[in-house]
PDB file of C-alpha atoms in Angstrom:
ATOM      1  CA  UNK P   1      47.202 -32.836  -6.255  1.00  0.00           C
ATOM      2  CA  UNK P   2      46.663 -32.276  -9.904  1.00  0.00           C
ATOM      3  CA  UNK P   3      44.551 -29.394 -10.871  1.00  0.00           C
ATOM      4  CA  UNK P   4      42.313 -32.161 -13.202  1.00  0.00           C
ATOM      5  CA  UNK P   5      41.767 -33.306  -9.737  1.00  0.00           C
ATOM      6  CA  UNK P   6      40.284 -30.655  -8.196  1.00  0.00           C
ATOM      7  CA  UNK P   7      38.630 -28.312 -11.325  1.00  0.00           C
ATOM      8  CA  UNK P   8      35.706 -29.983 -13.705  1.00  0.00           C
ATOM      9  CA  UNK P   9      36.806 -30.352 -17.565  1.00  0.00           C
ATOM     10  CA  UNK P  10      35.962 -26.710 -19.222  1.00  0.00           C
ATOM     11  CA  UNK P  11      36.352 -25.068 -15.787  1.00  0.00           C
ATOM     12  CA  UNK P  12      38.443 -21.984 -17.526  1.00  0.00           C
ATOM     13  CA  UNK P  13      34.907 -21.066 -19.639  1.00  0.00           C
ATOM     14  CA  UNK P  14      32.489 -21.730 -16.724  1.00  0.00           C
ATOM     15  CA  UNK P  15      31.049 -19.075 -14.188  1.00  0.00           C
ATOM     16  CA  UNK P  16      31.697 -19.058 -10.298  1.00  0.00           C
ATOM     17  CA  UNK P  17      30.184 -18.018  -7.820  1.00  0.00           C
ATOM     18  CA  UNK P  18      32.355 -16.133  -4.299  1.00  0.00           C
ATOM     19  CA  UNK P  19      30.550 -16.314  -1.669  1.00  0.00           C
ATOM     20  CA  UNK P  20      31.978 -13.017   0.469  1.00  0.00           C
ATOM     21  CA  UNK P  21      29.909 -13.819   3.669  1.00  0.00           C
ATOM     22  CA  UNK P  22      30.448 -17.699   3.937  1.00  0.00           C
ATOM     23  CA  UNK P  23      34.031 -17.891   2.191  1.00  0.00           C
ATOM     24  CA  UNK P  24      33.464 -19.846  -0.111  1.00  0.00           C
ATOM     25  CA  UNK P  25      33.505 -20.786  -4.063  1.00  0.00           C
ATOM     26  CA  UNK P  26      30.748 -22.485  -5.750  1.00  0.00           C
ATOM     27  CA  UNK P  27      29.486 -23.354  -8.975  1.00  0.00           C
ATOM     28  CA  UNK P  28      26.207 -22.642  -8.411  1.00  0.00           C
ATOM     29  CA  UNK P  29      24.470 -19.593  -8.273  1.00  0.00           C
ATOM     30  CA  UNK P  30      23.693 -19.310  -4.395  1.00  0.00           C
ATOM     31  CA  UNK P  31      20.428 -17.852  -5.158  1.00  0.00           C
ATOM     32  CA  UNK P  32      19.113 -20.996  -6.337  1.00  0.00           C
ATOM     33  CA  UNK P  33      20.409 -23.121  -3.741  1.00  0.00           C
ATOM     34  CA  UNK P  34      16.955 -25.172  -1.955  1.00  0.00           C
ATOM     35  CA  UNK P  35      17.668 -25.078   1.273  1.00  0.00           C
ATOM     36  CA  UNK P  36      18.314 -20.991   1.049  1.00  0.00           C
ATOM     37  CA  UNK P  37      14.709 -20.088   0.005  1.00  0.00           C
ATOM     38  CA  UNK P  38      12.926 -23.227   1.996  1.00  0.00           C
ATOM     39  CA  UNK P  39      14.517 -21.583   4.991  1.00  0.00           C
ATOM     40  CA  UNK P  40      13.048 -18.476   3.816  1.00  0.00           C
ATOM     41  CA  UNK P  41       9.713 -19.367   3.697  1.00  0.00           C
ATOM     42  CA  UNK P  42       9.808 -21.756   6.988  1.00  0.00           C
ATOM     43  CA  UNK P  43      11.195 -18.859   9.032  1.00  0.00           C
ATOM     44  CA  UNK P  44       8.498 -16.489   7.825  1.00  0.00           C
ATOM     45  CA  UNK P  45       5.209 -18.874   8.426  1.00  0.00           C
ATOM     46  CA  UNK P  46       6.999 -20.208  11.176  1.00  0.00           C
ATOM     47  CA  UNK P  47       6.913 -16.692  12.801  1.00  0.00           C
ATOM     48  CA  UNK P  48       3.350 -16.339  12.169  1.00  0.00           C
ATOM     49  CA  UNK P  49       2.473 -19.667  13.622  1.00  0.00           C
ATOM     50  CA  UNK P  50       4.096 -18.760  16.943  1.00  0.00           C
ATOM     51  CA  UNK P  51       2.836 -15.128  16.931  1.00  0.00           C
ATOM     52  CA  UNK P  52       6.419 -13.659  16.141  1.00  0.00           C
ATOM     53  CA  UNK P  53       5.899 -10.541  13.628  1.00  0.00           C
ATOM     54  CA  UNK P  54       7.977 -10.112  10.423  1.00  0.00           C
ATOM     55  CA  UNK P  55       9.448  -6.708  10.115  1.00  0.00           C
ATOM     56  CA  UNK P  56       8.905  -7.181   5.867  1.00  0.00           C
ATOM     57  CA  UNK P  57       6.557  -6.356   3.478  1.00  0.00           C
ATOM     58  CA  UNK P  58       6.050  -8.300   0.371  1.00  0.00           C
ATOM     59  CA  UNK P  59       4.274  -7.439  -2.900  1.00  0.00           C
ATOM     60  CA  UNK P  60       0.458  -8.382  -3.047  1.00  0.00           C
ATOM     61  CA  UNK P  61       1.637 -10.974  -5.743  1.00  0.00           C
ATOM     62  CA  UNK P  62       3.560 -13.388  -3.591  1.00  0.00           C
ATOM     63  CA  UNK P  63       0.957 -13.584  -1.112  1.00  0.00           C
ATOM     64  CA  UNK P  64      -1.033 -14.161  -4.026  1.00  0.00           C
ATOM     65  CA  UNK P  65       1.066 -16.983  -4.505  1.00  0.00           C
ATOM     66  CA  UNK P  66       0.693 -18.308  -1.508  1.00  0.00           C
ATOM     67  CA  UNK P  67      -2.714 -18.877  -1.564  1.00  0.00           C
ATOM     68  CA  UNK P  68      -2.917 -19.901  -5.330  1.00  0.00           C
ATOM     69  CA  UNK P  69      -4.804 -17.409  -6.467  1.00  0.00           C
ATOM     70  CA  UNK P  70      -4.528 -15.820  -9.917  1.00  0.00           C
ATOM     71  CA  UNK P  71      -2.247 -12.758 -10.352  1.00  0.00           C
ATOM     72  CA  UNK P  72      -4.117 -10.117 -12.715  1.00  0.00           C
ATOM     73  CA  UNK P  73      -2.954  -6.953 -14.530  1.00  0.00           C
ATOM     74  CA  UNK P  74      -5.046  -4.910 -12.041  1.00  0.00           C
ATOM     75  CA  UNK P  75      -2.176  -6.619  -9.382  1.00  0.00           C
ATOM     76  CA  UNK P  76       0.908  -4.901 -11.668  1.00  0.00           C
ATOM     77  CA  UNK P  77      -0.702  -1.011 -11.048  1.00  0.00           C
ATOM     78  CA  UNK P  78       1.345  -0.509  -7.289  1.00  0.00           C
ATOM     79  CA  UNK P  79       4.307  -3.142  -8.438  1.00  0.00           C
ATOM     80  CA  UNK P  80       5.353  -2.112 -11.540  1.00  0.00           C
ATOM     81  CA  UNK P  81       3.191   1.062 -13.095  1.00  0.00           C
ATOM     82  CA  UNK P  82       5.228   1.121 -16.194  1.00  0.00           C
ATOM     83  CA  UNK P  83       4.560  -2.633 -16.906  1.00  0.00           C
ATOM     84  CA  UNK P  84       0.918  -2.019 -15.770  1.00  0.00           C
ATOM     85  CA  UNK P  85       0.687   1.179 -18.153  1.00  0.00           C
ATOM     86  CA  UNK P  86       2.082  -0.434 -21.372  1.00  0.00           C
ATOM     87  CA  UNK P  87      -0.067  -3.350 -20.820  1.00  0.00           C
ATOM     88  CA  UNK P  88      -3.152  -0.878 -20.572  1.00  0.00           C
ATOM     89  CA  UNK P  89      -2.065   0.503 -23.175  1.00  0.00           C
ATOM     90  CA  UNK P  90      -2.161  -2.495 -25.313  1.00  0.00           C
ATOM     91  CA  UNK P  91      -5.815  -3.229 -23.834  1.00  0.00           C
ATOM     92  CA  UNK P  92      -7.178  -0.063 -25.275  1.00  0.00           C
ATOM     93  CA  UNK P  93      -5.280   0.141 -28.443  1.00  0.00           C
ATOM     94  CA  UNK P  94      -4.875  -1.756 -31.460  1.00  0.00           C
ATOM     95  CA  UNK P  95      -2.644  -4.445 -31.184  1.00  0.00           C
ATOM     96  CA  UNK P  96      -0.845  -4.658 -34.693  1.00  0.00           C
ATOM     97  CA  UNK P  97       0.421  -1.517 -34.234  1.00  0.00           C
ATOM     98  CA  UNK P  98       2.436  -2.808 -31.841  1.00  0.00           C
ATOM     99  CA  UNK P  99       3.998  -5.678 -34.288  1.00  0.00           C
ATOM    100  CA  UNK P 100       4.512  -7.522 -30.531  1.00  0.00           C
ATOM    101  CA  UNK P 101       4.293 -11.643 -30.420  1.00  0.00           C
ATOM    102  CA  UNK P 102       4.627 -14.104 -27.408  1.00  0.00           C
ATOM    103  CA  UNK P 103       8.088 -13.753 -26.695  1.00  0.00           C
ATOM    104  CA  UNK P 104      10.004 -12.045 -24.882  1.00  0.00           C
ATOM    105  CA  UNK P 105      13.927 -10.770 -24.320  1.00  0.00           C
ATOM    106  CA  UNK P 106      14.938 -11.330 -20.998  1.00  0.00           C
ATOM    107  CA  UNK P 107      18.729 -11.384 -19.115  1.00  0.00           C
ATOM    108  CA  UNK P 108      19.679 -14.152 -17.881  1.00  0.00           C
ATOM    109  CA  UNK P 109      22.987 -14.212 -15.828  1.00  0.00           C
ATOM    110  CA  UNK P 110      24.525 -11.774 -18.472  1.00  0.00           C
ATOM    111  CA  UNK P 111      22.873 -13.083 -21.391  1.00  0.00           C
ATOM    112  CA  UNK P 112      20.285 -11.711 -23.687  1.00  0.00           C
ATOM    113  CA  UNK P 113      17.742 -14.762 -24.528  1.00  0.00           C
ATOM    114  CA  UNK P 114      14.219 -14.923 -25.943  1.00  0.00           C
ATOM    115  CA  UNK P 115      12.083 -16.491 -24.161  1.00  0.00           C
ATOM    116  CA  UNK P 116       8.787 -18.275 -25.469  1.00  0.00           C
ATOM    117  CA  UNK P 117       5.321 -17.303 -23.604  1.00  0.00           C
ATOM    118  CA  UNK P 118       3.659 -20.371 -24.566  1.00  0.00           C
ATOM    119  CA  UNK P 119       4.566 -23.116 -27.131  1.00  0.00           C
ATOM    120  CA  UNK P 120       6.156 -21.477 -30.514  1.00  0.00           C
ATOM    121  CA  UNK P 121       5.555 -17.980 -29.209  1.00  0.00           C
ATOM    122  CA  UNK P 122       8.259 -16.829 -31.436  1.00  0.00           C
ATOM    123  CA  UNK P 123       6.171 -17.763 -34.270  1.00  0.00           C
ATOM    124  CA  UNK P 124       2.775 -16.515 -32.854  1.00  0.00           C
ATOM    125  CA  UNK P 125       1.644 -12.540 -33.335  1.00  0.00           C
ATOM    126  CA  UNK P 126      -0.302 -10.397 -31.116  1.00  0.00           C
ATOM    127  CA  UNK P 127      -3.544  -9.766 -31.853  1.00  0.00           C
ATOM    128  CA  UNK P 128      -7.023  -7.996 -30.610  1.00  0.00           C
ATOM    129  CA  UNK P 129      -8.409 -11.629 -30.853  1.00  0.00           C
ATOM    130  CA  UNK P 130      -5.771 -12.640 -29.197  1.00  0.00           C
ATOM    131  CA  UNK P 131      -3.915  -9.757 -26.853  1.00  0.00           C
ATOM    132  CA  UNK P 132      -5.559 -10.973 -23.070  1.00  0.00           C
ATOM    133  CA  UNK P 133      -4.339 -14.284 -23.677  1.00  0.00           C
ATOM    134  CA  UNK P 134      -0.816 -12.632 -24.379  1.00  0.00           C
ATOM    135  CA  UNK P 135      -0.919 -10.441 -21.394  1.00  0.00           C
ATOM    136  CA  UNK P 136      -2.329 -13.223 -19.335  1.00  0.00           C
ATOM    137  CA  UNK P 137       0.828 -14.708 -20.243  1.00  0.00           C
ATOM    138  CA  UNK P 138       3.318 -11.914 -19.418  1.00  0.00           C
ATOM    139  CA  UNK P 139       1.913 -11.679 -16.672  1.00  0.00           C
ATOM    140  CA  UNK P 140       2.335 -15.085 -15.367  1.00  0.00           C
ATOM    141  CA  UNK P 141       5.773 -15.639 -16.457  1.00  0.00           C
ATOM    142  CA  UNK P 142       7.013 -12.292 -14.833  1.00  0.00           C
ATOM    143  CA  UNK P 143       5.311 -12.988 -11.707  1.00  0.00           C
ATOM    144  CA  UNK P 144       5.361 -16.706 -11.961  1.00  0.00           C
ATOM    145  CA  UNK P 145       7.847 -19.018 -14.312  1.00  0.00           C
ATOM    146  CA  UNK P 146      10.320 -16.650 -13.710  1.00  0.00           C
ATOM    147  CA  UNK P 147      10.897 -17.280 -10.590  1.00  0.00           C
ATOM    148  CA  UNK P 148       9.403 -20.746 -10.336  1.00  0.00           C
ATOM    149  CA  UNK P 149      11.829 -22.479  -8.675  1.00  0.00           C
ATOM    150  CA  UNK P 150      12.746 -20.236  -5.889  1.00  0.00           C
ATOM    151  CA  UNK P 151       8.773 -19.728  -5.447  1.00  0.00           C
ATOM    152  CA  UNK P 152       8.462 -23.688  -5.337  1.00  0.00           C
ATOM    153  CA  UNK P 153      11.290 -23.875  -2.435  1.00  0.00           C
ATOM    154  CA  UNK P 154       9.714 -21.008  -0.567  1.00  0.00           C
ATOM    155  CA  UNK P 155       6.458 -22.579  -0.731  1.00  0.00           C
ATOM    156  CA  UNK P 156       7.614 -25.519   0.005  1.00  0.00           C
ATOM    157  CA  UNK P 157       9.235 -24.249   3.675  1.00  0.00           C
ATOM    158  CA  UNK P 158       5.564 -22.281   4.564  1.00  0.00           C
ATOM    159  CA  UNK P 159       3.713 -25.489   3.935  1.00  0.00           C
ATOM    160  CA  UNK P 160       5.917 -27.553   6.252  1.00  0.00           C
ATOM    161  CA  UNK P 161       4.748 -25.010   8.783  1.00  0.00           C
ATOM    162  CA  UNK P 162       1.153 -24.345   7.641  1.00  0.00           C
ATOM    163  CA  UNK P 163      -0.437 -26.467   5.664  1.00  0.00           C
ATOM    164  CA  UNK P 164      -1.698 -24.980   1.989  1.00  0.00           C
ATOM    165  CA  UNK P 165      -5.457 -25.671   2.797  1.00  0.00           C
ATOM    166  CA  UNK P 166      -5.426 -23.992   6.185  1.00  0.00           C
ATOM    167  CA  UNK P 167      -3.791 -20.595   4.408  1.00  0.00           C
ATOM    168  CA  UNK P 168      -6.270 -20.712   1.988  1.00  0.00           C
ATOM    169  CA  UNK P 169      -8.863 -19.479   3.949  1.00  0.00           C
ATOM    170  CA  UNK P 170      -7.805 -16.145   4.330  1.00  0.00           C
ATOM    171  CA  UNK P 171      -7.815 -13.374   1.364  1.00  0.00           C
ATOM    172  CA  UNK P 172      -3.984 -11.293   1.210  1.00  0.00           C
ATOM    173  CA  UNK P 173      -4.826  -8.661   2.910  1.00  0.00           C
ATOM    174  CA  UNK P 174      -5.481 -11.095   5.693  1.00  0.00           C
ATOM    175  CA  UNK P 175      -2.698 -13.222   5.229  1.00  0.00           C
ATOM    176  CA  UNK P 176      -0.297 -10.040   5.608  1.00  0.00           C
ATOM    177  CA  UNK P 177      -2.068  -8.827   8.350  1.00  0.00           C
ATOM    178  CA  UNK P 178      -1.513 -12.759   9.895  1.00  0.00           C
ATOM    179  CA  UNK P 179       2.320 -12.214   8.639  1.00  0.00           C
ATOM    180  CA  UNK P 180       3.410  -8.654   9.561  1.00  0.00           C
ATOM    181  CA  UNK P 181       1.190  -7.637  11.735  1.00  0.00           C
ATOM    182  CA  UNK P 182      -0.566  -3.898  11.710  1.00  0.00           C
ATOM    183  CA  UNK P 183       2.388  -1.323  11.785  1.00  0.00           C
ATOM    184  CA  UNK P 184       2.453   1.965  13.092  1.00  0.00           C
ATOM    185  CA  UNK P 185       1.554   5.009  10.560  1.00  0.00           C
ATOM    186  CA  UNK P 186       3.957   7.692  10.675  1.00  0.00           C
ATOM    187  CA  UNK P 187       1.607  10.173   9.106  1.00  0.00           C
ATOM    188  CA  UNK P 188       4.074  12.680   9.143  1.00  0.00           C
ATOM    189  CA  UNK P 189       6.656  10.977   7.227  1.00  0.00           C
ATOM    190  CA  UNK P 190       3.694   9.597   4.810  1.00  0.00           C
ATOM    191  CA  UNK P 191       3.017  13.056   4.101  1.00  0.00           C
ATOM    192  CA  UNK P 192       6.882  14.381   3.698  1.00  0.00           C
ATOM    193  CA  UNK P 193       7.000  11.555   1.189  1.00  0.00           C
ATOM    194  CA  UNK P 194       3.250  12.295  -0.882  1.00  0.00           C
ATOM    195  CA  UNK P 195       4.059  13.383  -4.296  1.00  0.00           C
ATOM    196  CA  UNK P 196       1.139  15.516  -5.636  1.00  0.00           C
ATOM    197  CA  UNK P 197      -0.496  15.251  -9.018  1.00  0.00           C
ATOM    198  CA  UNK P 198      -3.332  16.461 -11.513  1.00  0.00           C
ATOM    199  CA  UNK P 199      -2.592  20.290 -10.346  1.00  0.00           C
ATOM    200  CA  UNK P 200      -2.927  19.529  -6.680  1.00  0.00           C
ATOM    201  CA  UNK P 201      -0.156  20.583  -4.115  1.00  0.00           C
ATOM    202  CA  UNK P 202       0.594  20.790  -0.408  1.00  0.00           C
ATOM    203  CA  UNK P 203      -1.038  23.916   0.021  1.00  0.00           C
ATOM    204  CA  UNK P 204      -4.638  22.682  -1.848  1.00  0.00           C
ATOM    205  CA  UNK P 205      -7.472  23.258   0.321  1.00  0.00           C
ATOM    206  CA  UNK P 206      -8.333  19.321  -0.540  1.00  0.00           C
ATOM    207  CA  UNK P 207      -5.112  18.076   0.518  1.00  0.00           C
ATOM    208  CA  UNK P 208      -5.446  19.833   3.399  1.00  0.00           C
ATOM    209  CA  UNK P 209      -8.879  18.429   3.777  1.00  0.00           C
ATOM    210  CA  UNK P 210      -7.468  14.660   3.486  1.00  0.00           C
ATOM    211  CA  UNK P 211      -4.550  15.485   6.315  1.00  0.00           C
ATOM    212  CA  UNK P 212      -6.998  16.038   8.871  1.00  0.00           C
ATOM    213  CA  UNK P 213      -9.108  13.602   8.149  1.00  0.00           C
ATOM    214  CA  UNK P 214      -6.118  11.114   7.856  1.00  0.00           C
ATOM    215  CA  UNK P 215      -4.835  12.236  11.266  1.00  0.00           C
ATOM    216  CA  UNK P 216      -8.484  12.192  12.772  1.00  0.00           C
ATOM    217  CA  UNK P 217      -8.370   7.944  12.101  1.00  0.00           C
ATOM    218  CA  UNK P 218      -7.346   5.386  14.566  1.00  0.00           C
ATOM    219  CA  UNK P 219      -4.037   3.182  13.653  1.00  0.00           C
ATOM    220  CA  UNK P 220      -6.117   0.434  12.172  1.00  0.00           C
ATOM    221  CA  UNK P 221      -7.781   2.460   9.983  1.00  0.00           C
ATOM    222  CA  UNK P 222      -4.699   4.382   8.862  1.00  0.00           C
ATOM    223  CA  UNK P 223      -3.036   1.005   7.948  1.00  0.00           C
ATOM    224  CA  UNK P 224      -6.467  -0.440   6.375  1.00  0.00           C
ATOM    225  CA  UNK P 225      -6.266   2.881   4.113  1.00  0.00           C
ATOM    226  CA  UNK P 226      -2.058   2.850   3.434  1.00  0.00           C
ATOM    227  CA  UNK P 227      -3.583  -0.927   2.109  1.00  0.00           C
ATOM    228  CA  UNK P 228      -6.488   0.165  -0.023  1.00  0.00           C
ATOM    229  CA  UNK P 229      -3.665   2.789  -1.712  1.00  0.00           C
ATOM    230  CA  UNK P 230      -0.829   0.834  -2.107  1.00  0.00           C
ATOM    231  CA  UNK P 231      -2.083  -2.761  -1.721  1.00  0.00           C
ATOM    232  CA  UNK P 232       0.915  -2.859   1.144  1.00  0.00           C
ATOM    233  CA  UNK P 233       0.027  -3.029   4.567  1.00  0.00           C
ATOM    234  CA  UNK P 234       3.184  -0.360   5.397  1.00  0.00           C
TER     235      UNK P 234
END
């Protein structure tokens, strides 16, 4: 067999894909393959529906998502608190300083590219009139159009399970609870892992204070107060 047979024209300059677990070669990138991230989302709904747990968490924003609601800056603060900072930091301060516009530089698959935040973003500069409109917009494409399509096929594999408008009744701290269940809180591993700041410590009579009282909860209110921290469940 000829190798024009087997290999597309321009196959020396294209990118491929080895799939280690499978063995196998493709030309498309495997994380954008349908049926991988419909699966995804059918097995996890599918495990609510017949009381099965998932042993996951997710970030408040994709169960966000999942119920359609808007994410919002106050959403980046336990995600991503350098994102969330900067963006503060533009809310307070004057924007020209910054010399920012609705673009921004992203990687994609080993290549730098600018990407637009709305329609001639390049073109368009940040302003105070104008600065929650452009972090409205980060916002959404960092969260949202970035990841569009593998949120579509997800979505698409919890719906076939649950339908949107039955989901939609619960807020995401319910709909994680319905997902994942309440966990067990290790309290002492939470507090080998507490990082202390603003001049308290281990030893401050406070944290000391909050230890007992933590320990003095039930389970449910343990996990209800990991939630109201760290918007995570676990």
């Amino acid at each position: 067999m000829d190798e024009e047979d087997v290999l597309p024209p321009g196959w020396e300059m294209q990118v491929f894909f080895v799939d280690h677990i499978n063995k196998k070669t493709t030309w498309e990138d495997p994380r954008f393959l349908e049926s991988e991230y419909q699966k995804r989302g059918y097995d996890g709904h599918t495990s609510a529906f017949k009381r099965k747990l998932l042993d996951v968490f997710f970030i408040r924003p994709f169960y966000k998502q999942i119920l359609g609601q808007k994410i919002t800056l106050e959403d980046m603060e336990t995600v991503d608190s350098s994102f969330y900072s900067s963006l503060c930091y533009l809310r307070k301060n004057d924007a020209a300083d910054l010399e920012l516009i609705f673009a921004v530089d992203d990687e994609v698959f080993g290549e730098q590219k600018s990407i637009e935040l709305v329609e001639n973003g390049g073109e368009i500069s940040v302003t105070n009139e104008n600065k929650e409109e452009y972090i409205d917009a980060l916002i959404e494409w960092k969260f949202t159009k970035r990841i569009e399509a593998q949120m579509e096929r997800m979505l698409k594999g919890i719906f076939e399970v649950i339908p949107s408008h039955l989901l939609r009744v619960f807020d995401p701290a319910q709909l994680e609870l319905l997902m994942c269940g309440l966990q067990v809180i290790d309290v002492s591993d939470w507090r080998a892992h507490t990082l202390y700041k603003g001049g308290y410590n281990p030893n401050h009579i406070v944290i000391h204070h909050f230890w007992q009282f933590v320990l003095s909860l039930s389970n449910e209110m343990r996990a209800k107060l990991v939630q109201f921290v760290t918007v995570m469940g676990k």
